[in-house]
Amino acid sequence: MTDHAKTAAAVLTGVGGESNITSMVHCATRLRFVLKDEGKADAAALRATPGVITTAQAGGQYQVVIGNEVPEVFAAIQAATKGGGSDTRAGEAPKGNPFNRFIRMIAAIFTPILWALAGTGLLKAFLAAAVTFGWMDTSTTTYTILNALSDAFLTFLPLALAITAARYFRAAEFTSLAIAGALVYPSIVALNGQPDITFFGIPVTMVSYVSSVIPIIVIVWLQAYAERFLLKVLPGAVRRFLTPMIVVLIAVPLVFVVIGPLSNLLGTTLASGIGWIFQTVPWLGGAILGGLWQVFVIFGLHWGFVPLFQLEYQTTGSFLLFGPVFAAVLAQGGAVAGVLARTRNRNLRSLAAPATLSALLAGITEPAIYGITLPLKRPFAFGIVGGVIGGAIVATGGVFTRAFVVPSGLALPALLGNGDMVLLAIGLGAAVVVPFVLVVLFGFADPGDDSVAASPTAATDTVVSNPVDGTVVPLAEVPDAAFADASLGKGVAIRPTSGAVYAAFDGTVVAAFPTGHAIGLRGVDGVELLIHVGLDTVKLGGQHFTLKVQSGAEVKAGDLLLEFDGDAIEKAGYDLITPVIVTNGDLYPDIADAASGPLSHGETLFRAVSVDSLSTAH
């Protein structure tokens, strides 16, 4: 299980500290930061952090991909920061180009409601499937209740968007809610489509605001400016109640007379364009969306499609674009399943198994993409091929859904009975099978190949040399429970007698923390080692430490990694005891032949015992 607090602390350090954060939000799988200086972020250190899949920079944001546990890590960051974290809001982030600002706005407004929207949508899909298979009668009160609780959130979506938009634009939330409530008020809904509607003699073209997106976002944006103006000019004795009264009195008619009809025209035009493509050349539209969707996900640009999906639903009552997206998502699941079937690398298999389930069942593809298919290159390309083929076939079948769901295996009931089910089965089957077969047949640069050829095991024992001159003591003597009970990894501790840290073996620097207090190494055999100089020394902010290497540097045993002023650190009130621990206990679960007493750097400290050695021994 991921230690969310430790992941959060490492992420904060990796993005340059709390002082470097302008704002932060999270979406389904990513922490999204707007940083004052992205140059202060240490991508290598972040990617080496347990619980972090990778990083990305897109849409004017510095994104840290976590996966399914992103809400817990975000909450831990909020708890660890003085301000408790903050949503991205208008006026806080650098302006950037309009496209980046749009993506940032959409992510901030839709992120808080995504899982409620997807969860109730999935329930609606299961209910529709129950009706399709004759398991439930629509005339029963049970159906009425289930239909209400599964459909209400999407029906009254403007109410939810009023809250999130108000938070983004810094408007009064309950005034925004009053505006949204008027848009979906039963008697207003009943006016939709009726002729000769006027407001003080002004003709009104009444459109449906049920499930709408654009009108409420636009009017809340204008509301924020109006409120700031009114709060400045109105007398203090009356401004608190006159401001919402005036805003509502102007905003609601403005939506009915201008914003609503214009957004309806925009939605109708876009829906007609989408419909034309999917009716005239459906295979082309499906192939493009099925092939490019995961590319959009990589850059975090898929958020730009959320309003488009909702506009399509508001106009047509269905989501035609979702069909090819199902193919794109399942195709990456098929590709990573191919990796799981072919690889001989134990670590890669341990990553591929949960990533396959996450992609195929839950529709969360970031662990598969960033952790496996994209680094291996070919599997990602084969996944795109599967998305193109599957998306083209599904779109040709005119498949759609009437529920907003996260495309995934669990959400397949949303598609049942909506379009050509034979082509749906063929398309989704091809989306999974094609990349799986391509990966198995044509392979990839398997990290396990070289080690398998060199020895009968995928991981070998590694001799760890002493990185710091000093006295070796048992890890249990470290006055920090996380180190002492070996929950962070097994190893030993050293009480330094000099101020230098050296490489313990040949390998790569996977984490050189900007504060200089710790170094992470990965050996050529795969062992991962953390050298943590002192306890709580991260609080020094780099003072008394001098890094000699950067993350990603290739090093040889005995190379100088960092220097520190031990006397100054101890005078500052910090314990200088230095834990040296193996952090990938899944591959190296134990240590042996540990040294004790005084030891110079370069002498043998202990042997990291591989899981294969233990298996052979037993």
Short mmCIF file of N, CA, C and O in Angstrom, two decimals, residues 486-555:
data_model
loop_
_atom_site.label_atom_id
_atom_site.label_comp_id
_atom_site.label_asym_id
_atom_site.label_seq_id
_atom_site.Cartn_x
_atom_site.Cartn_y
_atom_site.Cartn_z
N ALA A 486 12.19 -0.85 9.84
CA ALA A 486 12.46 -1.31 8.47
C ALA A 486 11.24 -1.22 7.56
O ALA A 486 11.18 -1.89 6.54
N SER A 487 10.26 -0.37 7.93
CA SER A 487 9.09 -0.23 7.07
C SER A 487 9.43 0.46 5.76
O SER A 487 8.74 0.28 4.75
N LEU A 488 10.50 1.26 5.76
CA LEU A 488 10.95 1.89 4.52
C LEU A 488 11.91 1.01 3.74
O LEU A 488 12.20 1.30 2.56
N GLY A 489 12.42 -0.04 4.36
CA GLY A 489 13.37 -0.93 3.70
C GLY A 489 14.41 -1.41 4.69
O GLY A 489 14.69 -0.76 5.71
N LYS A 490 15.00 -2.56 4.39
CA LYS A 490 16.03 -3.12 5.27
C LYS A 490 17.40 -2.55 4.93
O LYS A 490 17.66 -2.16 3.79
N GLY A 491 18.25 -2.52 5.94
CA GLY A 491 19.59 -1.99 5.75
C GLY A 491 20.28 -1.77 7.07
O GLY A 491 19.99 -2.46 8.06
N VAL A 492 21.17 -0.80 7.11
CA VAL A 492 21.89 -0.45 8.34
C VAL A 492 21.94 1.07 8.45
O VAL A 492 21.44 1.77 7.57
N ALA A 493 22.55 1.55 9.53
CA ALA A 493 22.74 2.98 9.68
C ALA A 493 24.21 3.26 9.96
O ALA A 493 24.94 2.38 10.43
N ILE A 494 24.63 4.48 9.67
CA ILE A 494 26.04 4.88 9.86
C ILE A 494 26.07 6.20 10.61
O ILE A 494 25.31 7.13 10.29
N ARG A 495 26.96 6.27 11.61
CA ARG A 495 27.23 7.56 12.27
C ARG A 495 28.48 8.12 11.60
O ARG A 495 29.59 7.65 11.84
N PRO A 496 28.31 9.12 10.73
CA PRO A 496 29.42 9.59 9.89
C PRO A 496 30.56 10.21 10.69
O PRO A 496 30.35 10.87 11.71
N THR A 497 31.78 10.00 10.16
CA THR A 497 32.97 10.66 10.71
C THR A 497 33.60 11.59 9.68
O THR A 497 34.63 12.20 9.95
N SER A 498 32.98 11.68 8.50
CA SER A 498 33.45 12.61 7.48
C SER A 498 32.22 13.16 6.76
O SER A 498 31.10 12.69 6.96
N GLY A 499 32.43 14.16 5.92
CA GLY A 499 31.31 14.84 5.28
C GLY A 499 31.18 14.55 3.81
O GLY A 499 30.95 15.49 3.02
N ALA A 500 31.29 13.30 3.40
CA ALA A 500 31.17 12.96 1.99
C ALA A 500 30.38 11.67 1.83
O ALA A 500 30.47 10.77 2.66
N VAL A 501 29.59 11.61 0.75
CA VAL A 501 28.82 10.41 0.42
C VAL A 501 29.27 9.93 -0.96
O VAL A 501 29.33 10.72 -1.90
N TYR A 502 29.57 8.62 -1.05
CA TYR A 502 30.09 8.04 -2.30
C TYR A 502 29.13 6.97 -2.82
O TYR A 502 28.32 6.41 -2.07
N ALA A 503 29.20 6.70 -4.12
CA ALA A 503 28.36 5.67 -4.73
C ALA A 503 28.69 4.31 -4.16
O ALA A 503 29.87 3.93 -4.04
N ALA A 504 27.65 3.56 -3.81
CA ALA A 504 27.83 2.25 -3.17
C ALA A 504 28.02 1.13 -4.19
O ALA A 504 28.37 0.02 -3.81
N PHE A 505 27.77 1.41 -5.46
CA PHE A 505 27.94 0.42 -6.53
C PHE A 505 27.81 1.14 -7.87
O PHE A 505 27.48 2.34 -7.92
N ASP A 506 28.06 0.44 -8.95
CA ASP A 506 27.85 1.00 -10.28
C ASP A 506 26.35 1.10 -10.54
O ASP A 506 25.59 0.16 -10.25
N GLY A 507 25.92 2.22 -11.10
CA GLY A 507 24.49 2.34 -11.38
C GLY A 507 24.09 3.74 -11.80
O GLY A 507 24.89 4.48 -12.39
N THR A 508 22.86 4.09 -11.45
CA THR A 508 22.27 5.37 -11.86
C THR A 508 21.72 6.10 -10.65
O THR A 508 21.16 5.48 -9.74
N VAL A 509 21.89 7.42 -10.65
CA VAL A 509 21.27 8.25 -9.62
C VAL A 509 19.81 8.45 -10.02
O VAL A 509 19.51 9.11 -11.01
N VAL A 510 18.90 7.83 -9.29
CA VAL A 510 17.48 7.96 -9.63
C VAL A 510 16.80 9.07 -8.85
O VAL A 510 15.69 9.50 -9.21
N ALA A 511 17.41 9.55 -7.79
CA ALA A 511 16.84 10.65 -7.02
C ALA A 511 17.96 11.42 -6.34
O ALA A 511 18.61 10.92 -5.43
N ALA A 512 18.18 12.65 -6.82
CA ALA A 512 19.10 13.56 -6.15
C ALA A 512 18.25 14.72 -5.65
O ALA A 512 17.93 15.64 -6.39
N PHE A 513 17.83 14.64 -4.40
CA PHE A 513 16.90 15.62 -3.87
C PHE A 513 17.53 17.02 -3.87
O PHE A 513 18.70 17.18 -3.50
N PRO A 514 16.78 18.04 -4.30
CA PRO A 514 17.33 19.40 -4.36
C PRO A 514 17.88 19.87 -3.02
O PRO A 514 18.79 20.69 -2.98
N THR A 515 17.32 19.35 -1.93
CA THR A 515 17.80 19.73 -0.60
C THR A 515 19.12 19.05 -0.24
O THR A 515 19.74 19.40 0.76
N GLY A 516 19.54 18.08 -1.03
CA GLY A 516 20.83 17.43 -0.83
C GLY A 516 20.88 16.47 0.33
O GLY A 516 21.92 15.86 0.59
N HIS A 517 19.79 16.29 1.04
CA HIS A 517 19.83 15.48 2.26
C HIS A 517 19.77 13.98 1.98
O HIS A 517 20.01 13.19 2.89
N ALA A 518 19.43 13.60 0.75
CA ALA A 518 19.29 12.17 0.45
C ALA A 518 19.61 11.91 -1.02
O ALA A 518 19.47 12.79 -1.87
N ILE A 519 20.06 10.69 -1.28
CA ILE A 519 20.40 10.25 -2.63
C ILE A 519 19.78 8.87 -2.86
O ILE A 519 19.85 8.00 -1.98
N GLY A 520 19.18 8.68 -4.02
CA GLY A 520 18.65 7.37 -4.39
C GLY A 520 19.44 6.80 -5.55
O GLY A 520 19.69 7.49 -6.55
N LEU A 521 19.88 5.54 -5.44
CA LEU A 521 20.67 4.89 -6.48
C LEU A 521 19.97 3.61 -6.95
O LEU A 521 19.26 2.96 -6.18
N ARG A 522 20.16 3.29 -8.22
CA ARG A 522 19.72 2.00 -8.75
C ARG A 522 20.92 1.31 -9.38
O ARG A 522 21.56 1.86 -10.27
N GLY A 523 21.22 0.10 -8.90
CA GLY A 523 22.37 -0.63 -9.40
C GLY A 523 22.08 -1.32 -10.73
O GLY A 523 20.94 -1.46 -11.15
N VAL A 524 23.12 -1.77 -11.38
CA VAL A 524 22.98 -2.43 -12.68
C VAL A 524 22.19 -3.73 -12.55
O VAL A 524 21.59 -4.20 -13.53
N ASP A 525 22.16 -4.32 -11.36
CA ASP A 525 21.38 -5.55 -11.15
C ASP A 525 19.94 -5.26 -10.72
O ASP A 525 19.16 -6.19 -10.54
N GLY A 526 19.63 -3.98 -10.50
CA GLY A 526 18.26 -3.62 -10.16
C GLY A 526 18.02 -3.22 -8.73
O GLY A 526 16.93 -2.73 -8.40
N VAL A 527 18.99 -3.42 -7.85
CA VAL A 527 18.78 -3.04 -6.46
C VAL A 527 18.68 -1.52 -6.36
O VAL A 527 19.38 -0.78 -7.05
N GLU A 528 17.77 -1.06 -5.49
CA GLU A 528 17.57 0.38 -5.29
C GLU A 528 17.93 0.72 -3.85
O GLU A 528 17.47 0.07 -2.91
N LEU A 529 18.75 1.76 -3.69
CA LEU A 529 19.32 2.10 -2.39
C LEU A 529 19.04 3.56 -2.07
O LEU A 529 19.17 4.44 -2.93
N LEU A 530 18.63 3.81 -0.84
CA LEU A 530 18.45 5.18 -0.36
C LEU A 530 19.49 5.47 0.71
O LEU A 530 19.64 4.72 1.67
N ILE A 531 20.21 6.58 0.53
CA ILE A 531 21.18 7.06 1.51
C ILE A 531 20.63 8.36 2.06
O ILE A 531 20.54 9.36 1.34
N HIS A 532 20.21 8.35 3.32
CA HIS A 532 19.52 9.50 3.92
C HIS A 532 20.41 10.10 4.99
O HIS A 532 20.56 9.55 6.08
N VAL A 533 21.01 11.24 4.71
CA VAL A 533 21.97 11.87 5.62
C VAL A 533 21.22 12.61 6.72
O VAL A 533 20.64 13.67 6.50
N GLY A 534 21.24 12.05 7.92
CA GLY A 534 20.59 12.69 9.07
C GLY A 534 19.10 12.47 9.09
O GLY A 534 18.50 11.95 8.14
N LEU A 535 18.46 12.87 10.19
CA LEU A 535 17.02 12.75 10.37
C LEU A 535 16.37 14.12 10.31
O LEU A 535 16.86 15.08 10.92
N ASP A 536 15.32 14.22 9.53
CA ASP A 536 14.57 15.47 9.36
C ASP A 536 15.41 16.58 8.74
O ASP A 536 15.04 17.76 8.81
N THR A 537 16.52 16.22 8.11
CA THR A 537 17.41 17.24 7.55
C THR A 537 16.85 17.89 6.30
O THR A 537 17.41 18.89 5.82
N VAL A 538 15.74 17.37 5.79
CA VAL A 538 15.08 18.03 4.66
C VAL A 538 14.65 19.44 5.06
O VAL A 538 14.56 20.34 4.22
N LYS A 539 14.41 19.63 6.36
CA LYS A 539 13.97 20.94 6.85
C LYS A 539 15.05 22.01 6.70
O LYS A 539 14.75 23.21 6.77
N LEU A 540 16.30 21.60 6.50
CA LEU A 540 17.38 22.57 6.31
C LEU A 540 17.30 23.24 4.95
O LEU A 540 17.99 24.24 4.70
N GLY A 541 16.49 22.69 4.06
CA GLY A 541 16.30 23.31 2.76
C GLY A 541 17.54 23.37 1.89
O GLY A 541 17.68 24.27 1.05
N GLY A 542 18.47 22.42 2.10
CA GLY A 542 19.69 22.40 1.30
C GLY A 542 20.89 23.04 1.97
O GLY A 542 22.02 22.92 1.48
N GLN A 543 20.64 23.74 3.08
CA GLN A 543 21.75 24.37 3.80
C GLN A 543 22.68 23.31 4.37
O GLN A 543 22.23 22.31 4.92
N HIS A 544 23.98 23.50 4.21
CA HIS A 544 25.05 22.61 4.68
C HIS A 544 25.22 21.37 3.80
O HIS A 544 25.98 20.46 4.15
N PHE A 545 24.49 21.30 2.67
CA PHE A 545 24.64 20.18 1.73
C PHE A 545 25.07 20.70 0.36
O PHE A 545 24.62 21.77 -0.07
N THR A 546 25.93 19.94 -0.33
CA THR A 546 26.35 20.31 -1.68
C THR A 546 26.27 19.08 -2.57
O THR A 546 27.06 18.12 -2.42
N LEU A 547 25.31 19.06 -3.49
CA LEU A 547 25.17 17.95 -4.42
C LEU A 547 26.29 17.97 -5.46
O LEU A 547 26.63 19.04 -5.98
N LYS A 548 26.82 16.81 -5.79
CA LYS A 548 27.86 16.70 -6.80
C LYS A 548 27.35 15.99 -8.06
O LYS A 548 28.06 15.92 -9.06
N VAL A 549 26.12 15.47 -8.01
CA VAL A 549 25.54 14.76 -9.15
C VAL A 549 24.09 15.21 -9.31
O VAL A 549 23.51 15.79 -8.40
N GLN A 550 23.53 14.93 -10.47
CA GLN A 550 22.14 15.21 -10.74
C GLN A 550 21.38 13.91 -10.96
O GLN A 550 21.97 12.87 -11.27
N SER A 551 20.08 13.96 -10.81
CA SER A 551 19.26 12.79 -11.10
C SER A 551 19.47 12.35 -12.54
O SER A 551 19.54 13.18 -13.45
N GLY A 552 19.60 11.04 -12.73
CA GLY A 552 19.83 10.50 -14.06
C GLY A 552 21.28 10.25 -14.39
O GLY A 552 21.60 9.63 -15.40
N ALA A 553 22.19 10.72 -13.52
CA ALA A 553 23.63 10.56 -13.79
C ALA A 553 24.05 9.10 -13.62
O ALA A 553 23.59 8.40 -12.71
N GLU A 554 24.92 8.64 -14.51
CA GLU A 554 25.51 7.31 -14.38
C GLU A 554 26.75 7.43 -13.49
O GLU A 554 27.57 8.33 -13.67
N VAL A 555 26.86 6.54 -12.51
CA VAL A 555 27.98 6.62 -11.57
C VAL A 555 28.66 5.27 -11.43
O VAL A 555 28.07 4.22 -11.71
#
